[in-house]
CSV table of C-alpha atoms and ligand atoms in Angstrom, one decimal:
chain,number,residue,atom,x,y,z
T,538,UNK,CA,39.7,41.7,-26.7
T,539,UNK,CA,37.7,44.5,-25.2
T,540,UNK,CA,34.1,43.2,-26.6
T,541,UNK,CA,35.8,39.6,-24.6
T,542,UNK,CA,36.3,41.6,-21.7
T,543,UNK,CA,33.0,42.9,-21.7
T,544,UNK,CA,31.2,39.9,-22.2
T,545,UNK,CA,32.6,37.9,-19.5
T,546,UNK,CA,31.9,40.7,-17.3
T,547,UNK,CA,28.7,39.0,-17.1
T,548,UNK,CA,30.2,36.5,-14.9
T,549,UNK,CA,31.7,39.4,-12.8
T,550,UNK,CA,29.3,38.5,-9.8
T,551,UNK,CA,29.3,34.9,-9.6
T,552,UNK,CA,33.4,34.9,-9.7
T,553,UNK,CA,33.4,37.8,-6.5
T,554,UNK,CA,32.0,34.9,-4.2
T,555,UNK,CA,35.1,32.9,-4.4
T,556,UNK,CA,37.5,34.0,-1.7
T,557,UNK,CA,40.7,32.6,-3.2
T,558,UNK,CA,40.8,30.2,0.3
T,559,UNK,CA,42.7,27.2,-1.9
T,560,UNK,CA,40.2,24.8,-0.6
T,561,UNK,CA,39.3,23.2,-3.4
T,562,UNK,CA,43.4,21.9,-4.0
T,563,UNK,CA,42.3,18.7,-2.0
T,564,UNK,CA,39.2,18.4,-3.6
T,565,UNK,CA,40.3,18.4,-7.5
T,566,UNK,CA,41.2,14.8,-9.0
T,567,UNK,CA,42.9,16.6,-11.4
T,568,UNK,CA,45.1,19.1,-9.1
T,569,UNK,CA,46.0,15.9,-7.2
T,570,UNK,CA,47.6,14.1,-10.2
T,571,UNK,CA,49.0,17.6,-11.8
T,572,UNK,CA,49.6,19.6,-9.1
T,573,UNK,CA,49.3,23.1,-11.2
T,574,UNK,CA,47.6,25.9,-10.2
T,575,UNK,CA,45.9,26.9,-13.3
T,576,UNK,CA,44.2,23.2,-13.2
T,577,UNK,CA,42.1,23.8,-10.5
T,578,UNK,CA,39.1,26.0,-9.7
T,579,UNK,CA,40.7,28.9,-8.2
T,580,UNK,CA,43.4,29.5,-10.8
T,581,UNK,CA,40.8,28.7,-13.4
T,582,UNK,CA,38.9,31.5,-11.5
T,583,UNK,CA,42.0,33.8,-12.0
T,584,UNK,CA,41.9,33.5,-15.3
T,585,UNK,CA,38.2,34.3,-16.1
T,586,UNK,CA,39.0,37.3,-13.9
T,587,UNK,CA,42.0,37.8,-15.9
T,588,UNK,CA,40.3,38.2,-19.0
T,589,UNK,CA,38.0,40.7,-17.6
T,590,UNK,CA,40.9,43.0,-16.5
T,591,UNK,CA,42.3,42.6,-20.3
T,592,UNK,CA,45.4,41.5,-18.6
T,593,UNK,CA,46.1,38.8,-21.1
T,594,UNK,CA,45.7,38.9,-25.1
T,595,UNK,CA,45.6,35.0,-25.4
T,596,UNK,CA,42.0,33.5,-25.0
T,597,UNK,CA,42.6,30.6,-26.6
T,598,UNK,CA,45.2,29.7,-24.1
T,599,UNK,CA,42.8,30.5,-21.2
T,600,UNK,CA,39.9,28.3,-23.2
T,601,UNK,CA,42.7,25.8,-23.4
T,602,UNK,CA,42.9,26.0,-19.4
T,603,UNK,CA,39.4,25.9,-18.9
T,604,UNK,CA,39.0,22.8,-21.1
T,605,UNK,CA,41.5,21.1,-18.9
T,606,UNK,CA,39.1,20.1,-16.2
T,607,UNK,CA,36.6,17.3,-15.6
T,608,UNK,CA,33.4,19.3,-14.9
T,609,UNK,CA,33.5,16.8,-12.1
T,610,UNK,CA,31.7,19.6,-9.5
T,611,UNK,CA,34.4,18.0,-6.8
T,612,UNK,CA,35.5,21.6,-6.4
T,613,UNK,CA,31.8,23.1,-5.8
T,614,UNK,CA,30.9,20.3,-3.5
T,615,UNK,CA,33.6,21.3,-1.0
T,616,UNK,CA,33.9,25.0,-1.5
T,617,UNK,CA,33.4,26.6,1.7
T,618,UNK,CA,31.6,29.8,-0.5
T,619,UNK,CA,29.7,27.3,-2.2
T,620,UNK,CA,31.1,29.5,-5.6
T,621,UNK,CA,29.6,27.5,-8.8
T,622,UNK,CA,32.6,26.9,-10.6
T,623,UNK,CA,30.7,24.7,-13.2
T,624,UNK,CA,27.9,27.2,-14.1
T,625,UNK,CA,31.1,29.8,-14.4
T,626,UNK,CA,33.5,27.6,-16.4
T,627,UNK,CA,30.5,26.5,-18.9
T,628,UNK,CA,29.5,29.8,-19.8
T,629,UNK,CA,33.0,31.5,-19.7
T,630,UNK,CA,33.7,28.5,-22.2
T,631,UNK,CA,30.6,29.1,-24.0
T,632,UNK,CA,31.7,33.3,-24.4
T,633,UNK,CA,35.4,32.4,-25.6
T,634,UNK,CA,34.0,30.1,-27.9
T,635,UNK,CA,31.5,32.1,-29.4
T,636,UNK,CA,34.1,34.9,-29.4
T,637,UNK,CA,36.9,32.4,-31.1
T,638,UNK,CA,34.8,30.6,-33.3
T,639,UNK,CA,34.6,26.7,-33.0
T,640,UNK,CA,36.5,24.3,-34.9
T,641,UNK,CA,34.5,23.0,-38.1
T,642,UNK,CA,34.2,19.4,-37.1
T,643,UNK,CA,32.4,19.8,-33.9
T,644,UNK,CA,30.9,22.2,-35.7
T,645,UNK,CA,29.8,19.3,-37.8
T,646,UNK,CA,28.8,16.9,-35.0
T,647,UNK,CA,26.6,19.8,-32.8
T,648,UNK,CA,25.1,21.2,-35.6
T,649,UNK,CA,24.2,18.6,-38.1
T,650,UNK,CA,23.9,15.7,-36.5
T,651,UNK,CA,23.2,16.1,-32.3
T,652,UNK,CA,20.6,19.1,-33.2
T,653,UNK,CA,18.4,16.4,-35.4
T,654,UNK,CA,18.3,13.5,-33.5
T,655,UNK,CA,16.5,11.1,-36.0
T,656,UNK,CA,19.5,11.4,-38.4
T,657,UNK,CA,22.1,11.3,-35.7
T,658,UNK,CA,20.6,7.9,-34.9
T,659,UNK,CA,20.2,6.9,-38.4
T,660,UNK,CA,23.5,7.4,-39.0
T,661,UNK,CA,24.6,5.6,-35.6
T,662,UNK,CA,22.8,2.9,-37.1
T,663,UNK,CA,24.6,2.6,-39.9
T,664,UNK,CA,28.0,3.0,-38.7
T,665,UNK,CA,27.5,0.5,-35.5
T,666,UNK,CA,28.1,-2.7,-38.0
T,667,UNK,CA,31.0,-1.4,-39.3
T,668,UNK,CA,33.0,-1.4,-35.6
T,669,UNK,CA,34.1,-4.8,-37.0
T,670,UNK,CA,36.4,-3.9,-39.1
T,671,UNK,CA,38.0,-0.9,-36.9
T,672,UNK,CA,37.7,-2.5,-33.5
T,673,UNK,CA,38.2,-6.4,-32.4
T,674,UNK,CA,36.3,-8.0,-29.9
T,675,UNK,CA,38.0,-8.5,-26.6
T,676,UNK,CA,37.5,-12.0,-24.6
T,677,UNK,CA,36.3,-10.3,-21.3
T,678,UNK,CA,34.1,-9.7,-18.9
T,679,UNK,CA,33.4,-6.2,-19.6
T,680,UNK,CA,32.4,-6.7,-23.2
T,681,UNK,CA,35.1,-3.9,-24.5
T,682,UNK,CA,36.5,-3.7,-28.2
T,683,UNK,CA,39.8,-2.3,-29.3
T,684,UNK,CA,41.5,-0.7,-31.8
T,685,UNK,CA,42.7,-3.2,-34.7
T,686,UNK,CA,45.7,-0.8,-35.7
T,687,UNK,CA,47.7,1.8,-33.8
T,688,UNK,CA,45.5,4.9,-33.4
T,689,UNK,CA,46.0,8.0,-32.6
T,690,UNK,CA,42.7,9.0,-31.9
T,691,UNK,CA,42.0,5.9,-30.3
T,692,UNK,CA,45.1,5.1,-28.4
T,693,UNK,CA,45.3,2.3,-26.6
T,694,UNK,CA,41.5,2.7,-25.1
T,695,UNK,CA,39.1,-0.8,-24.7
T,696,UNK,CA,36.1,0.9,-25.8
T,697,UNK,CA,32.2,-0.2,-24.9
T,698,UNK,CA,31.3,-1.2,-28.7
T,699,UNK,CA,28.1,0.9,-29.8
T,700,UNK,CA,25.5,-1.9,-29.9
T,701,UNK,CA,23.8,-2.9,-33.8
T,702,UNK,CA,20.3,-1.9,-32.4
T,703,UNK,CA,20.1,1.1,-30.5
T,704,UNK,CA,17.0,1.2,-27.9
T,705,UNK,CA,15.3,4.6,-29.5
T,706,UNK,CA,15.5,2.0,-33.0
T,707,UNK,CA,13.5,-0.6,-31.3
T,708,UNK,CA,10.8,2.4,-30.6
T,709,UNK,CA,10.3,2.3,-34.3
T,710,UNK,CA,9.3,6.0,-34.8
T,711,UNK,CA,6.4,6.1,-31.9
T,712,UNK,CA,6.3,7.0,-27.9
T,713,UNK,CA,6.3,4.1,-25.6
T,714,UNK,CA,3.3,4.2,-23.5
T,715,UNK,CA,3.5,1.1,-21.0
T,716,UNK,CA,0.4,-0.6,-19.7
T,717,UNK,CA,0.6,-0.2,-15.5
T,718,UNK,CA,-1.9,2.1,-14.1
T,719,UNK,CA,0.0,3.5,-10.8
T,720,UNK,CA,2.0,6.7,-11.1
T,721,UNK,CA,3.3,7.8,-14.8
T,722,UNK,CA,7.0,8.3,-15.2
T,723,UNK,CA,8.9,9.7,-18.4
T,724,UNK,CA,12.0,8.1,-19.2
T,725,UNK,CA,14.7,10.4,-20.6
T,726,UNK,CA,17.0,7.7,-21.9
T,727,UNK,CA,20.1,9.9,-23.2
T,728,UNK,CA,22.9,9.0,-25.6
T,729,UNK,CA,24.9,6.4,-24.2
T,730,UNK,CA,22.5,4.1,-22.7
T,731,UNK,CA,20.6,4.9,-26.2
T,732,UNK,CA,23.6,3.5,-28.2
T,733,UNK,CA,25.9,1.6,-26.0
T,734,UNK,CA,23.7,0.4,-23.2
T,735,UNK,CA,20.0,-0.2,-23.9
T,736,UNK,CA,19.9,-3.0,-21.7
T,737,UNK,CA,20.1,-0.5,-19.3
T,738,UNK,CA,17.3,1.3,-20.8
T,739,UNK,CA,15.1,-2.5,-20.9
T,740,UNK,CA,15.8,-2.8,-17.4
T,741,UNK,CA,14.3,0.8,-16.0
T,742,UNK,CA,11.1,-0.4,-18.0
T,743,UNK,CA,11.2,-3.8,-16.8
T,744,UNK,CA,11.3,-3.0,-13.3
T,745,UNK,CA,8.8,0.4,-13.6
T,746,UNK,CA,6.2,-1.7,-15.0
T,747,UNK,CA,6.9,-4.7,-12.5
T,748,UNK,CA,5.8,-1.8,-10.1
T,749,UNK,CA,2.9,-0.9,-12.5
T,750,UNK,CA,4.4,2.3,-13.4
T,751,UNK,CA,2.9,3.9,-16.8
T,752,UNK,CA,5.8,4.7,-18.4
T,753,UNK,CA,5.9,6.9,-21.2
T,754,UNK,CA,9.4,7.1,-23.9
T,755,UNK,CA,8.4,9.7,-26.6
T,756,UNK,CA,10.8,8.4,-29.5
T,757,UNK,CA,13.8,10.3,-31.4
T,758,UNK,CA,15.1,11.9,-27.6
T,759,UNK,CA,17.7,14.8,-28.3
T,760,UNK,CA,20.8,14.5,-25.9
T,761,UNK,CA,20.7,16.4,-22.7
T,762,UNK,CA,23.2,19.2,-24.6
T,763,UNK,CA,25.9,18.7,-21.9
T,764,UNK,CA,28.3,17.5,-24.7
T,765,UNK,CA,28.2,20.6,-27.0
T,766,UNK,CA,28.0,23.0,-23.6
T,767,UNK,CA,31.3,21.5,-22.7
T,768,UNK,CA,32.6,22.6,-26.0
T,769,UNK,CA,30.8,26.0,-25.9
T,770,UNK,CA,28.3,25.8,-27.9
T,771,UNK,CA,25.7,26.9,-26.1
T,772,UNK,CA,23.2,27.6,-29.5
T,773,UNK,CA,23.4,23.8,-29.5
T,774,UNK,CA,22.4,23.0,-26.1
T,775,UNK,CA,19.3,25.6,-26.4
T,776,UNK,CA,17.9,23.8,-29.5
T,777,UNK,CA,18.5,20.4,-27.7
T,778,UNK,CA,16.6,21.6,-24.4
T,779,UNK,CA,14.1,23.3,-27.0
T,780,UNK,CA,13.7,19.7,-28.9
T,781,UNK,CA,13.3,17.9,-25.2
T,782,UNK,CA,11.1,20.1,-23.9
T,783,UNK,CA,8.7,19.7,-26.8
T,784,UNK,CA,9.1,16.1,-26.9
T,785,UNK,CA,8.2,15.5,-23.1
T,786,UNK,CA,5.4,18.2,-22.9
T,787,UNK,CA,3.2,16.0,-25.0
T,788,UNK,CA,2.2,14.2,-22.3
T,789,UNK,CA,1.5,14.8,-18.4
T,790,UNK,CA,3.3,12.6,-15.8
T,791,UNK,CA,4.5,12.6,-12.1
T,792,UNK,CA,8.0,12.2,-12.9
T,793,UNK,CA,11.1,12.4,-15.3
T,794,UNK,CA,13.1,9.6,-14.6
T,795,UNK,CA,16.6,8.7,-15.9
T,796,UNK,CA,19.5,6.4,-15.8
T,797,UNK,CA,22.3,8.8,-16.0
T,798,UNK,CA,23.7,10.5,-13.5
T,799,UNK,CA,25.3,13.3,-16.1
T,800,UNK,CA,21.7,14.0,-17.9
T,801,UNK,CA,19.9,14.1,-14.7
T,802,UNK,CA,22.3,16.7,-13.0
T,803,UNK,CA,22.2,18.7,-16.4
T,804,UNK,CA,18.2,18.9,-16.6
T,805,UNK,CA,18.1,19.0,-12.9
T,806,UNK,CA,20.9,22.4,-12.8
T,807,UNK,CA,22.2,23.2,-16.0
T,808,UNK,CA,19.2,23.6,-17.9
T,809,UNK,CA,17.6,26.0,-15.8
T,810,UNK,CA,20.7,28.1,-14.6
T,811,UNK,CA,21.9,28.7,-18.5
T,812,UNK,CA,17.9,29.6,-20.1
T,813,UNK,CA,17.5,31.7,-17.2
T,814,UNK,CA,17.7,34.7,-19.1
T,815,UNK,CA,16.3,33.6,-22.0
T,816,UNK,CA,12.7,32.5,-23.2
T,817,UNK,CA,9.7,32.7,-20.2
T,818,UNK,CA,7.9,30.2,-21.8
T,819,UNK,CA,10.8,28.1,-22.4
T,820,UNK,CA,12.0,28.8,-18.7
T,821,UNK,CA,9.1,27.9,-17.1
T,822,UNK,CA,8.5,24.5,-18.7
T,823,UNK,CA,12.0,23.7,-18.4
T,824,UNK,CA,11.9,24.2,-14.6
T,825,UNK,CA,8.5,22.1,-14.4
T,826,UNK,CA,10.8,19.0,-16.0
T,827,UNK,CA,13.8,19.8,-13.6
T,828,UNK,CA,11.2,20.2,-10.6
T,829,UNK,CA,10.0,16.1,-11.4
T,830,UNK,CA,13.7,14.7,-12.7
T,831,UNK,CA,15.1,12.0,-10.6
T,832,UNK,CA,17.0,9.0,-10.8
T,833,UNK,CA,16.0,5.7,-11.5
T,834,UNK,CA,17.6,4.4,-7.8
T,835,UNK,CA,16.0,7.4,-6.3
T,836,UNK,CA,12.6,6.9,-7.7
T,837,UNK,CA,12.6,2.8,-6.6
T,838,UNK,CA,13.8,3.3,-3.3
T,839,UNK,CA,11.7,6.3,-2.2
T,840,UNK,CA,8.1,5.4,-4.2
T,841,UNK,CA,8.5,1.4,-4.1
T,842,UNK,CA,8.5,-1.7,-2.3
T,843,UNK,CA,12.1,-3.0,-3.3
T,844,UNK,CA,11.5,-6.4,-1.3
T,845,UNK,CA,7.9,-6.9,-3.8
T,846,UNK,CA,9.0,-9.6,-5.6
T,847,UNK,CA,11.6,-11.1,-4.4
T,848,UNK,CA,12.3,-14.0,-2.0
T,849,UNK,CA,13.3,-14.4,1.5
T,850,UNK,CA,16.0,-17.3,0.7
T,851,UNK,CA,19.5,-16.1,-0.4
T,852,UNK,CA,20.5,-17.8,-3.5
T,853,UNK,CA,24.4,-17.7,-4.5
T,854,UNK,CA,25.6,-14.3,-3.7
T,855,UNK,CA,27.6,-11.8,-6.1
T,856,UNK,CA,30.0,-9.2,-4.1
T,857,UNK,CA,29.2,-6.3,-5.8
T,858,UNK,CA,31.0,-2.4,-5.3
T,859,UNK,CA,29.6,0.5,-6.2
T,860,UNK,CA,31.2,3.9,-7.7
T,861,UNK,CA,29.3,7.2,-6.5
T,862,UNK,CA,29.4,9.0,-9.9
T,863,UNK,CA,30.1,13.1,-9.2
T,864,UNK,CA,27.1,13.8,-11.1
T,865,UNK,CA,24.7,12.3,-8.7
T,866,UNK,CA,26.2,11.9,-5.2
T,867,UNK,CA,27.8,15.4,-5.3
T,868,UNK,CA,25.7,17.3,-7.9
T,869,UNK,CA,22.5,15.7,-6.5
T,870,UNK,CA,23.3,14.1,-3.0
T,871,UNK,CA,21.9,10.7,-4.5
T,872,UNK,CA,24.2,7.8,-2.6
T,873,UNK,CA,22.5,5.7,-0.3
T,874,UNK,CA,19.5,5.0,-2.9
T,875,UNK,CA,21.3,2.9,-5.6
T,876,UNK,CA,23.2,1.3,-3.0
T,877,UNK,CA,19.5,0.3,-1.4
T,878,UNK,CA,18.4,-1.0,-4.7
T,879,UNK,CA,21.7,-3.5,-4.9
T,880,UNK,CA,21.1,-5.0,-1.6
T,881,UNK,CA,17.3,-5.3,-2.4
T,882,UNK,CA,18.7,-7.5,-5.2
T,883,UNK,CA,20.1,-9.8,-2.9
T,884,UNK,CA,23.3,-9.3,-3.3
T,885,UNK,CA,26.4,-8.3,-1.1
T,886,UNK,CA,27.4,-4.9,-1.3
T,887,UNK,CA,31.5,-3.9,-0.3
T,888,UNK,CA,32.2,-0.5,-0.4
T,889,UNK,CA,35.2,0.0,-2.1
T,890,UNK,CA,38.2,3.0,-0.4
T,891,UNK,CA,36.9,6.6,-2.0
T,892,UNK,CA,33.8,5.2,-3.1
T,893,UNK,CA,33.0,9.0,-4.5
T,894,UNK,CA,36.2,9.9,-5.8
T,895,UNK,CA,36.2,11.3,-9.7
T,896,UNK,CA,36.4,8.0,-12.3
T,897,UNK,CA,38.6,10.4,-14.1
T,898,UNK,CA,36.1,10.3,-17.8
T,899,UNK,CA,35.3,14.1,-17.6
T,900,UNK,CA,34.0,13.3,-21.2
T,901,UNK,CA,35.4,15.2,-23.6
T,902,UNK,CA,38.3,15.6,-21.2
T,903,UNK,CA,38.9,11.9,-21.6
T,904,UNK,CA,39.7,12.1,-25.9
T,905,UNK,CA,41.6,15.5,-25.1
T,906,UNK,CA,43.7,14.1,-21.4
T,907,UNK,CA,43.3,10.6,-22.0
T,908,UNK,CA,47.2,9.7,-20.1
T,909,UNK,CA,45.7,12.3,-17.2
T,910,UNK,CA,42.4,10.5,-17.3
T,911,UNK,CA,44.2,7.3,-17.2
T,912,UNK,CA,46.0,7.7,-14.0
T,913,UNK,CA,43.0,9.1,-12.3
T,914,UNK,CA,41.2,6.5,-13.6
T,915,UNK,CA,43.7,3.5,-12.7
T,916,UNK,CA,43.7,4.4,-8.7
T,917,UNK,CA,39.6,3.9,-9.2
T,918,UNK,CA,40.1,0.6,-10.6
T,919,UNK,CA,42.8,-0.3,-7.7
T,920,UNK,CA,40.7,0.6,-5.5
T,921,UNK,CA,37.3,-1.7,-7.1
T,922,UNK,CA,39.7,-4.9,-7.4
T,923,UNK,CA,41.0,-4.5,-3.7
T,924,UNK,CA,37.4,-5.4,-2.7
T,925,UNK,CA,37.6,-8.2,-4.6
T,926,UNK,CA,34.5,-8.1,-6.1
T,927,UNK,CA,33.0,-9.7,-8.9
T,928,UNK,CA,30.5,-6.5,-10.5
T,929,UNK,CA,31.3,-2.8,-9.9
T,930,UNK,CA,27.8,-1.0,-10.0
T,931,UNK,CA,27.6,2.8,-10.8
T,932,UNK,CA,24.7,4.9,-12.1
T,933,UNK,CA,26.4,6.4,-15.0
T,934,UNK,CA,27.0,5.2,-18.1
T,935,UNK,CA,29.8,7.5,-18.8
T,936,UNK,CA,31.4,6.4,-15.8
T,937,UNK,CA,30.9,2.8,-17.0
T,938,UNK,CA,32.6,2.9,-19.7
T,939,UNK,CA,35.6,4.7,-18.1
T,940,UNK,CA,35.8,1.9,-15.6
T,941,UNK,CA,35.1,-0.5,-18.2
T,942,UNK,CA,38.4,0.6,-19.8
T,943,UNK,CA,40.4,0.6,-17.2
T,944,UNK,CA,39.5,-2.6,-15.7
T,945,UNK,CA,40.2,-3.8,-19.0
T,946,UNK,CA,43.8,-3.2,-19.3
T,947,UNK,CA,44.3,-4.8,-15.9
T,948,UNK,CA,42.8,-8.2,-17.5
T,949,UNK,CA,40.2,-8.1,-14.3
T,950,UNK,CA,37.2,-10.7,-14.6
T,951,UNK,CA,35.0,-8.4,-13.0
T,952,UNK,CA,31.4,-7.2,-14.4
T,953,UNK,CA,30.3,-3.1,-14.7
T,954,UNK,CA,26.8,-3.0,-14.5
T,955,UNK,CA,24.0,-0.1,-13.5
T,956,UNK,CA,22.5,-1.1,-10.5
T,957,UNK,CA,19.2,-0.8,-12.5
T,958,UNK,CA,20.5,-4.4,-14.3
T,959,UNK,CA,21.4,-6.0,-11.2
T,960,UNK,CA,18.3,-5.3,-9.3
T,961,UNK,CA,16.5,-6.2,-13.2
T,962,UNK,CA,18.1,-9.4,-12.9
T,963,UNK,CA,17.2,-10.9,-9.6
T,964,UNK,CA,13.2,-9.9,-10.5
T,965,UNK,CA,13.8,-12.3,-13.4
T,966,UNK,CA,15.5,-15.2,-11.2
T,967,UNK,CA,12.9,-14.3,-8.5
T,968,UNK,CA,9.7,-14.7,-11.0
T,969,UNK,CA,11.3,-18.7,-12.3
M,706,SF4,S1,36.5,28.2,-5.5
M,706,SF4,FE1,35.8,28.0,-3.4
M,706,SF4,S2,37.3,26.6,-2.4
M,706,SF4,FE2,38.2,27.3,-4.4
M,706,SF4,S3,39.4,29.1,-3.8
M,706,SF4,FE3,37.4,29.9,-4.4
M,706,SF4,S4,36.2,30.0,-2.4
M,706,SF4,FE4,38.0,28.7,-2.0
M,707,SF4,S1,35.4,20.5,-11.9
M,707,SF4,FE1,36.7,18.8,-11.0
M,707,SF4,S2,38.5,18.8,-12.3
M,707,SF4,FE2,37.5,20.7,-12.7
M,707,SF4,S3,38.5,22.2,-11.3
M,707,SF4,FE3,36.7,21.4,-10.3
M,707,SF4,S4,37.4,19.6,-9.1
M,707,SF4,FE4,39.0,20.1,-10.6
């Protein structure tokens, strides 16, 4: 317990900033469902603290406490200190990990299979046309499976199916360089749009090279590492920025674009904030890709004409919604852009009541909490059919498939699509 002490006294500094004000109570999704102290910032605060002072012999209760918590920022974006709880509660988790030791499977999953992506994808692959058996195909509009038998692990969840042909398979083993000659953007795809959603991924480069982008996808992408940082393991997020960094420094381009909110605001802050005392190198190249990260709605609205292409006449007219993920309105301050691109699409756009309120995935947080997750989830959904829209756009694919679920179990007819396939789309009806 003392050597615990003394490595989270690392963190002493960054937990002396928070004043104990309460403030972020109205701010916590989770607080507001449970209504316990230890669930939000500041009593998670008190605990990190707590541990420094040796004033409690049960880390795996406070790691426990920690774990409880959506990494949703909500707290940071409103704290009057501006304390960085996430930067804190990922490497506090990260010590008492290390410190505990981490259960073999994730163990498993980090190290053997997210540290090499080729095999992880291989093996992805493989299992993706096996879902049959397990999960059965639900007639709805949001394209979710679920669970043939009663499962535990599963519950009672509509999941987003992983597709039979990932995007990074369709790379076949070599970088996509496109042919457009204007600026050069890199295209950090990430694991769910990889495996779940690479008609997101078909649509960034559809509309890039309608702008005559040169877009350059070096093949067999590592994840962004947030997974395995949420879990602690921080040896596995270094090798996963290491296996990035290489990947994208082949090649010299304007900027690093992506379609998900959660990997952008991890290379944008995390990546830099937990190498900083690490590797020079390493440091400086990873703050070079932070430095030209942006996202996909960002990069159209501010470097592109989003009327090129498309026609004056309004055709038939979805109402679409859109949910601010945490990641990029209150992480990055990214909101008006991907609600720009929509109406560029021609489409109607209704904001929905707490358009920027947590979806409730968190994650990890979402297998561990999945009732909590629920209910936090549910009031998003109520809120996306009061508008009575027919697609809910957001610009993460986590969040996707949160709502995705949810909307699900409320038999709702409406679509959940990135704004990146909407604004796709109406090119494609616009060039007929
Ligand atoms: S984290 Fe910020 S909002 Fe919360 S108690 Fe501390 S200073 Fe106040
Ligand atoms: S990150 Fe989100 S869930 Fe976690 S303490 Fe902060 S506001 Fe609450």
């Amino acid at each position: 317990m003392k050597q615990l002490a003394l490595d989270v006294k690392a963190l002493k500094d960054k937990l002396a900033v928070c004043t104990r004000c309460g403030m972020c109570q109205a701010n916590c999704p989770l607080f507001a469902q449970t209504h316990q102290e230890a669930d939000v910032s500041r009593g998670k605060l008190v605990l990190i603290q707590g541990l420094i002072d040796q004033m409690f012999d049960d880390p795996k209760g406070v790691n426990l406490r920690l774990q409880r918590c959506l990494l949703c920022g909500s707290c940071a974006h409103g704290c009057p200190s501006s304390v960085n709880t996430i930067e804190i509660f990922l490497k506090a988790r990260a010590i008492i990990t290390q410190y505990l030791g981490m259960p073999f499977s994730k163990k498993m999953i980090f190290k053997k299979l997210l540290c090499h992506p080729e095999t992880f994808n291989d093996i992805m692959g493989m299992v993706a046309p096996f879902q049959k058996l397990f999960f059965k195909k639900e007639q709805n509009s949001q394209g979710t499976s679920c669970a043939r038998i009663a499962s535990p692990l599963l519950r009672h969840r509509h999941i987003v199916p992983l597709k039979a042909t990932a995007f990074n398979k369709t790379l076949k083993n070599s970088d996509y360089q496109g042919k457009g000659n204007g600026i050069k953007v890199a295209f950090f795809v990430g694991c769910l749009i990889d495996k779940a959603f690479p008609n997101i991924a078909h649509s960034v480069i559809d509309v890039l090279e309608h702008f005559n982008a040169r877009v350059f996808i070096p093949s067999n992408q590592g994840c962004c590492g947030i997974p395995a940082l949420a879990s602690g393991d921080g040896q596995t997020f270094e090798t996963l920025v290491k296996t990035n960094v290489s990947l994208f420094s082949k090649e010299k381009f304007d900027y690093l674009v992506t379609a998900c909110a959660t990997c952008s605001s991890t290379i944008i802050n995390l990546w830099p904030s937990l190498l900083k005392n690490g590797d020079k190198k390493l440091l400086g190249q990873v703050e070079d890709l932070a430095q030209k990260t942006v996202d996909i709605s960002w990069l159209l609205e501010k470097r592109f004409d989003l009327s090129l292409g498309m026609s004056k006449e309004g055709g038939s007219k979805e109402v679409i919604t859109y949910h601010d993920p945490c990641h990029l309105k209150k992480s990055l301050g990214v909101f008006n852009e991907p609600r720009q691109v929509i109406l560029a699409s021609g489409n109607e756009l209704k904001e929905m009541k707490e358009s920027d309120t947590c979806c409730g995935m968190g994650g990890s947080f979402n297998f561990d909490h999945y009732d909590l997750s629920s209910q936090i989830g549910l009031k998003k959904a109520k809120n996306i059919m009061d508008t009575k829209c027919s697609i809910v756009a957001t610009s993460c694919p986590a969040c996707m498939m949160q709502i995705s679920d949810m909307l699900a179990k409320q038999r709702q007819p409406i679509q959940v699509k990135h704004p990146v396939e909407i604004y796709a789309k109406a090119l494609k009806a616009n060039s007929k």
